[in-house]
Tab-separated table of C-alpha atoms in Angstrom:
chain	number	residue	atom	x	y	z
A	8	MET	CA	0.450	0.245	0.536
A	9	SER	CA	1.997	2.944	-1.439
A	10	GLN	CA	0.931	4.214	-4.948
A	11	GLY	CA	-0.698	7.204	-3.228
A	12	ILE	CA	1.813	8.191	-0.935
A	13	GLU	CA	4.545	7.612	-3.450
A	14	ASN	CA	6.647	11.525	-3.351
A	15	LYS	CA	3.393	12.959	-1.787
A	16	VAL	CA	5.136	15.740	1.604
A	17	VAL	CA	4.077	15.149	3.838
A	18	VAL	CA	4.456	17.937	7.057
A	19	ILE	CA	4.617	16.342	10.650
A	20	THR	CA	4.291	17.849	14.241
A	21	GLY	CA	5.625	16.315	16.663
A	22	ALA	CA	7.501	14.090	14.974
A	23	SER	CA	10.017	14.079	17.622
A	24	SER	CA	9.050	10.697	18.818
A	25	GLY	CA	4.637	8.331	19.351
A	26	LEU	CA	2.310	8.640	16.839
A	27	GLY	CA	4.415	11.317	14.486
A	28	GLU	CA	8.012	9.428	14.547
A	29	ALA	CA	6.718	6.020	14.136
A	30	THR	CA	4.200	7.456	10.980
A	31	ALA	CA	7.558	9.732	9.583
A	32	ARG	CA	9.271	5.734	9.261
A	33	HIS	CA	6.220	4.448	8.118
A	34	LEU	CA	5.318	7.043	5.079
A	35	ALA	CA	9.123	6.898	4.190
A	36	GLU	CA	9.837	3.539	4.190
A	37	ARG	CA	7.153	4.022	1.625
A	38	GLY	CA	7.957	7.289	-0.410
A	39	ALA	CA	7.090	9.698	0.357
A	40	ILE	CA	8.966	13.012	1.813
A	41	VAL	CA	8.672	14.078	5.564
A	42	VAL	CA	9.440	17.542	6.896
A	43	LEU	CA	9.621	16.649	10.685
A	44	GLY	CA	8.494	19.359	12.950
A	45	ALA	CA	8.818	19.403	16.850
A	46	ARG	CA	10.720	20.973	19.936
A	47	ARG	CA	13.148	18.697	20.440
A	48	ALA	CA	16.172	19.517	17.562
A	49	ASP	CA	18.402	16.768	17.631
A	50	ARG	CA	15.647	13.828	17.860
A	51	ILE	CA	14.201	15.424	14.446
A	52	GLU	CA	17.967	15.841	12.975
A	53	ALA	CA	18.728	12.319	14.380
A	54	LEU	CA	15.937	11.202	13.176
A	55	ALA	CA	15.633	12.977	9.719
A	56	SER	CA	19.392	11.240	8.815
A	57	GLU	CA	18.502	8.773	9.715
A	58	LEU	CA	16.276	8.340	6.906
A	59	THR	CA	17.958	9.843	4.505
A	60	ALA	CA	21.015	7.054	5.285
A	61	LYS	CA	18.329	5.055	4.369
A	62	GLY	CA	17.949	6.111	0.953
A	63	HIS	CA	14.532	8.396	1.799
A	64	LYS	CA	13.583	12.582	1.589
A	65	ALA	CA	13.604	13.657	4.767
A	66	LYS	CA	13.899	17.147	6.507
A	67	ALA	CA	13.867	18.733	10.280
A	68	VAL	CA	12.905	22.070	11.167
A	69	GLN	CA	11.993	22.419	14.886
A	70	THR	CA	9.253	24.108	15.094
A	71	ASP	CA	7.399	25.492	18.507
A	72	VAL	CA	3.699	24.911	18.025
A	73	THR	CA	2.320	27.091	20.277
A	74	GLU	CA	4.578	29.360	17.866
A	75	ARG	CA	2.249	30.708	14.976
A	76	ASN	CA	5.400	31.819	12.674
A	77	GLN	CA	7.443	28.924	13.708
A	78	VAL	CA	4.699	26.665	12.152
A	79	LYS	CA	4.476	29.162	9.570
A	80	HIS	CA	8.072	29.005	8.742
A	81	LEU	CA	8.053	24.847	9.230
A	82	VAL	CA	5.428	24.837	5.824
A	83	ASP	CA	6.970	26.677	3.630
A	84	SER	CA	9.984	25.217	3.698
A	85	ALA	CA	8.973	22.474	2.701
A	86	VAL	CA	7.131	23.646	0.484
A	87	ARG	CA	10.500	26.356	-0.484
A	88	GLU	CA	12.229	22.615	-0.978
A	89	PHE	CA	9.994	19.834	-2.492
A	90	GLY	CA	7.593	22.372	-4.329
A	91	ARG	CA	4.447	21.800	-2.644
A	92	ILE	CA	2.765	20.274	0.643
A	93	ASP	CA	0.803	17.221	0.164
A	94	VAL	CA	0.102	16.440	3.626
A	95	MET	CA	-0.259	17.980	7.403
A	96	LEU	CA	-0.248	16.028	9.636
A	97	ASN	CA	-0.830	18.584	13.110
A	98	ASN	CA	0.049	15.869	16.012
A	99	ALA	CA	1.581	17.179	17.946
A	100	GLY	CA	-0.144	17.334	21.888
A	101	LEU	CA	0.333	17.183	25.915
A	102	MET	CA	-2.084	15.058	27.758
A	103	PRO	CA	-1.844	16.232	31.469
A	104	LEU	CA	-4.450	14.749	33.668
A	105	ALA	CA	-5.279	16.426	36.401
A	106	PRO	CA	-9.059	16.318	38.023
A	107	LEU	CA	-10.139	20.348	38.264
A	108	GLU	CA	-10.304	21.233	41.452
A	109	ARG	CA	-6.070	20.033	42.336
A	110	LEU	CA	-6.286	23.622	39.699
A	111	LYS	CA	-3.414	23.011	37.569
A	112	ILE	CA	-4.515	26.184	35.710
A	113	ASP	CA	-0.669	26.221	34.201
A	114	GLU	CA	-1.188	22.971	32.306
A	115	TRP	CA	-4.879	24.586	31.175
A	116	ASP	CA	-3.833	27.238	28.974
A	117	ARG	CA	-0.929	24.224	27.738
A	118	MET	CA	-3.280	22.197	26.710
A	119	ILE	CA	-4.674	25.333	25.005
A	120	ASP	CA	-1.984	26.172	23.126
A	121	VAL	CA	-0.769	22.966	21.882
A	122	ASN	CA	-3.967	21.099	20.880
A	123	ILE	CA	-6.221	23.504	19.691
A	124	LYS	CA	-3.895	26.246	19.023
A	125	GLY	CA	-1.097	24.443	17.240
A	126	VAL	CA	-3.871	22.466	15.274
A	127	LEU	CA	-4.808	25.950	13.570
A	128	TYR	CA	-1.981	27.112	13.475
A	129	GLY	CA	-0.889	23.781	10.998
A	130	VAL	CA	-4.708	25.085	9.305
A	131	ALA	CA	-3.523	28.385	8.864
A	132	ALA	CA	-0.244	27.123	7.552
A	133	ALA	CA	-0.634	25.011	5.207
A	134	LEU	CA	-4.392	26.659	3.387
A	135	PRO	CA	-3.414	28.640	1.560
A	136	HIS	CA	0.076	26.381	-0.390
A	137	MET	CA	-2.505	23.870	-0.592
A	138	LYS	CA	-5.874	26.081	-2.362
A	139	THR	CA	-3.086	27.136	-4.732
A	140	GLN	CA	-2.287	23.552	-5.264
A	141	LYS	CA	-6.103	22.722	-5.454
A	142	SER	CA	-4.912	19.609	-3.650
A	143	GLY	CA	-4.046	18.533	0.078
A	144	HIS	CA	-4.584	16.787	2.785
A	145	ILE	CA	-5.171	18.121	6.537
A	146	ILE	CA	-4.970	15.365	8.642
A	147	ASN	CA	-5.921	16.608	13.002
A	148	VAL	CA	-4.667	14.542	15.660
A	149	SER	CA	-8.059	14.243	18.483
A	150	SER	CA	-8.675	11.306	20.701
A	151	VAL	CA	-10.506	8.737	22.339
A	152	TYR	CA	-11.459	11.286	24.316
A	153	GLY	CA	-12.782	13.698	21.918
A	154	HIS	CA	-15.726	11.206	21.786
A	155	VAL	CA	-15.985	11.095	25.718
A	156	VAL	CA	-15.430	12.371	28.858
A	157	ASP	CA	-14.318	11.470	32.015
A	158	PRO	CA	-13.259	12.823	35.297
A	159	GLY	CA	-9.802	13.470	35.782
A	160	ALA	CA	-9.007	14.163	32.109
A	161	THR	CA	-12.573	17.571	31.758
A	162	VAL	CA	-9.350	20.141	30.500
A	163	TYR	CA	-7.400	17.729	27.545
A	164	CYS	CA	-10.934	16.122	26.229
A	165	ALA	CA	-12.424	19.775	25.261
A	166	THR	CA	-8.885	20.324	24.326
A	167	LYS	CA	-9.867	17.213	22.051
A	168	HIS	CA	-13.554	17.502	21.916
A	169	ALA	CA	-13.084	21.247	19.634
A	170	VAL	CA	-9.964	19.504	17.384
A	171	ARG	CA	-13.241	16.904	16.249
A	172	ALA	CA	-15.454	20.249	16.148
A	173	LEU	CA	-12.691	22.817	14.068
A	174	SER	CA	-11.666	19.526	11.217
A	175	GLU	CA	-15.285	18.734	10.880
A	176	GLY	CA	-16.037	22.701	9.625
A	177	LEU	CA	-12.593	22.385	7.862
A	178	ARG	CA	-13.833	19.722	5.521
A	179	LYS	CA	-16.609	21.926	4.812
A	180	GLU	CA	-15.404	24.905	4.390
A	181	VAL	CA	-12.641	23.259	1.985
A	182	LYS	CA	-15.035	21.099	-0.006
A	183	PRO	CA	-14.249	24.507	-3.780
A	184	TYR	CA	-10.476	23.474	-3.343
A	185	ASN	CA	-9.853	19.414	-4.126
A	186	ILE	CA	-9.083	19.971	-0.168
A	187	ARG	CA	-9.314	16.014	2.282
A	188	THR	CA	-9.878	15.734	5.653
A	189	THR	CA	-9.128	13.507	8.288
A	190	ILE	CA	-9.588	13.167	11.775
A	191	ILE	CA	-7.577	10.880	13.854
A	192	SER	CA	-8.747	9.576	17.090
A	193	PRO	CA	-6.166	6.789	18.914
A	194	GLY	CA	-8.058	4.600	21.771
A	195	ALA	CA	-4.649	3.781	23.719
A	196	VAL	CA	-1.067	4.182	22.568
A	197	SER	CA	2.514	3.392	23.734
A	198	THR	CA	4.311	6.244	23.692
A	199	GLU	CA	5.686	9.489	25.841
A	200	LEU	CA	2.235	11.133	26.015
A	201	LEU	CA	2.008	9.715	30.106
A	202	GLU	CA	5.492	11.668	30.875
A	203	HIS	CA	3.512	15.332	30.395
A	204	ILE	CA	1.010	14.486	33.677
A	205	SER	CA	2.345	15.808	36.654
A	206	GLU	CA	0.299	14.639	39.043
A	207	LYS	CA	2.318	11.350	40.115
A	208	ASP	CA	-0.615	9.245	41.410
A	209	ILE	CA	-2.731	9.917	38.506
A	210	GLN	CA	0.985	9.082	36.087
A	211	ALA	CA	1.322	5.687	38.195
A	212	GLY	CA	-2.492	4.753	37.266
A	213	THR	CA	-2.441	5.991	33.932
A	214	LYS	CA	0.497	4.093	33.475
A	215	GLU	CA	-0.605	1.033	34.751
A	216	PHE	CA	-3.950	0.237	33.863
A	217	VAL	CA	-2.543	1.542	29.912
A	218	SER	CA	0.634	-0.925	29.998
A	219	LYS	CA	-1.698	-3.609	30.041
A	220	ILE	CA	-3.652	-2.797	27.342
A	221	ALA	CA	-1.603	-0.068	24.619
A	222	VAL	CA	-0.935	-0.646	20.742
A	223	SER	CA	1.899	0.223	19.277
A	224	ALA	CA	2.250	3.462	17.882
A	225	ASP	CA	2.929	1.519	14.678
A	226	THR	CA	-1.049	1.067	15.032
A	227	PHE	CA	-1.338	5.039	14.309
A	228	ALA	CA	0.991	4.886	11.435
A	229	ARG	CA	-0.716	2.757	8.938
A	230	THR	CA	-3.753	4.436	10.118
A	231	VAL	CA	-3.102	7.512	8.765
A	232	ALA	CA	-1.187	5.801	5.624
A	233	PHE	CA	-5.022	4.685	5.236
A	234	ALA	CA	-5.876	7.297	4.438
A	235	VAL	CA	-3.470	8.780	3.040
A	236	ASN	CA	-2.938	5.834	0.009
A	237	GLU	CA	-6.477	6.406	-0.673
A	238	PRO	CA	-7.832	7.569	-3.974
A	239	ASP	CA	-8.307	11.181	-4.876
A	240	ASP	CA	-12.198	11.897	-5.208
A	241	VAL	CA	-11.790	9.581	-1.390
A	242	ASP	CA	-12.457	11.250	1.396
A	243	ILE	CA	-11.324	9.746	4.778
A	244	ASN	CA	-13.188	11.900	7.102
A	245	GLU	CA	-12.769	10.284	10.272
A	246	ILE	CA	-10.861	7.548	11.988
A	247	LEU	CA	-11.045	5.746	16.320
A	248	PHE	CA	-9.130	2.842	16.505
A	249	ARG	CA	-9.119	1.637	20.093
A	250	PRO	CA	-6.632	-1.628	21.595
A	251	THR	CA	-9.793	-4.514	21.583
A	252	ALA	CA	-9.314	-5.174	25.355
A	253	GLN	CA	-10.443	-1.303	25.942
A	254	PRO	CA	-13.164	-0.033	26.772
A	255	VAL	CA	-13.934	3.583	28.006
């Protein structure tokens, strides 16, 4: 499965680990040109070097998705070097879980900045190029928590519900420009996401639960590849997946 992936220019935020890193590898192996954005420059530069050493095309651009000019620079760099942007994967996200009564207000602000505004900045950076091209594919990452709300995850759930809402609005607005949109909502996946939880009791309990059921980040990468690989007249709008053992 690579005919619809080969030679596409794919920009990925949050590419330094987890879902983004796995997707970069998976798509590069299928012939995509991957442009990697993340705050940890050393991680994405090492990944880009690894991929290019294997004969793939990859570029690393240090990017903080809370800074809109940096996200614009990431996308503009891809277009300058490779001539276009075919896929924008807005993947960067944070999940510092805690009940509202613990008043982790700084963490609320950070989640809003990364999980919502970071996605909007990605859309804002990619959309003008895709309108000009009359083609493109914007993939936004929500979560199972974008479909349900659990105590202790209220603000995170709110941000991921917001991603689904703005993505559906985007889908309806970009029809005149032949742009496709996809929301991917993962369940429990083995990544560094749980390291963002500052409340140690919640982190320990969540890690114990997730360690028993989580699927690998390659699962997410395969769902991205599926959506991207479909013919241009097919718009895979939403994918929700969980480990078979996950009840939530």
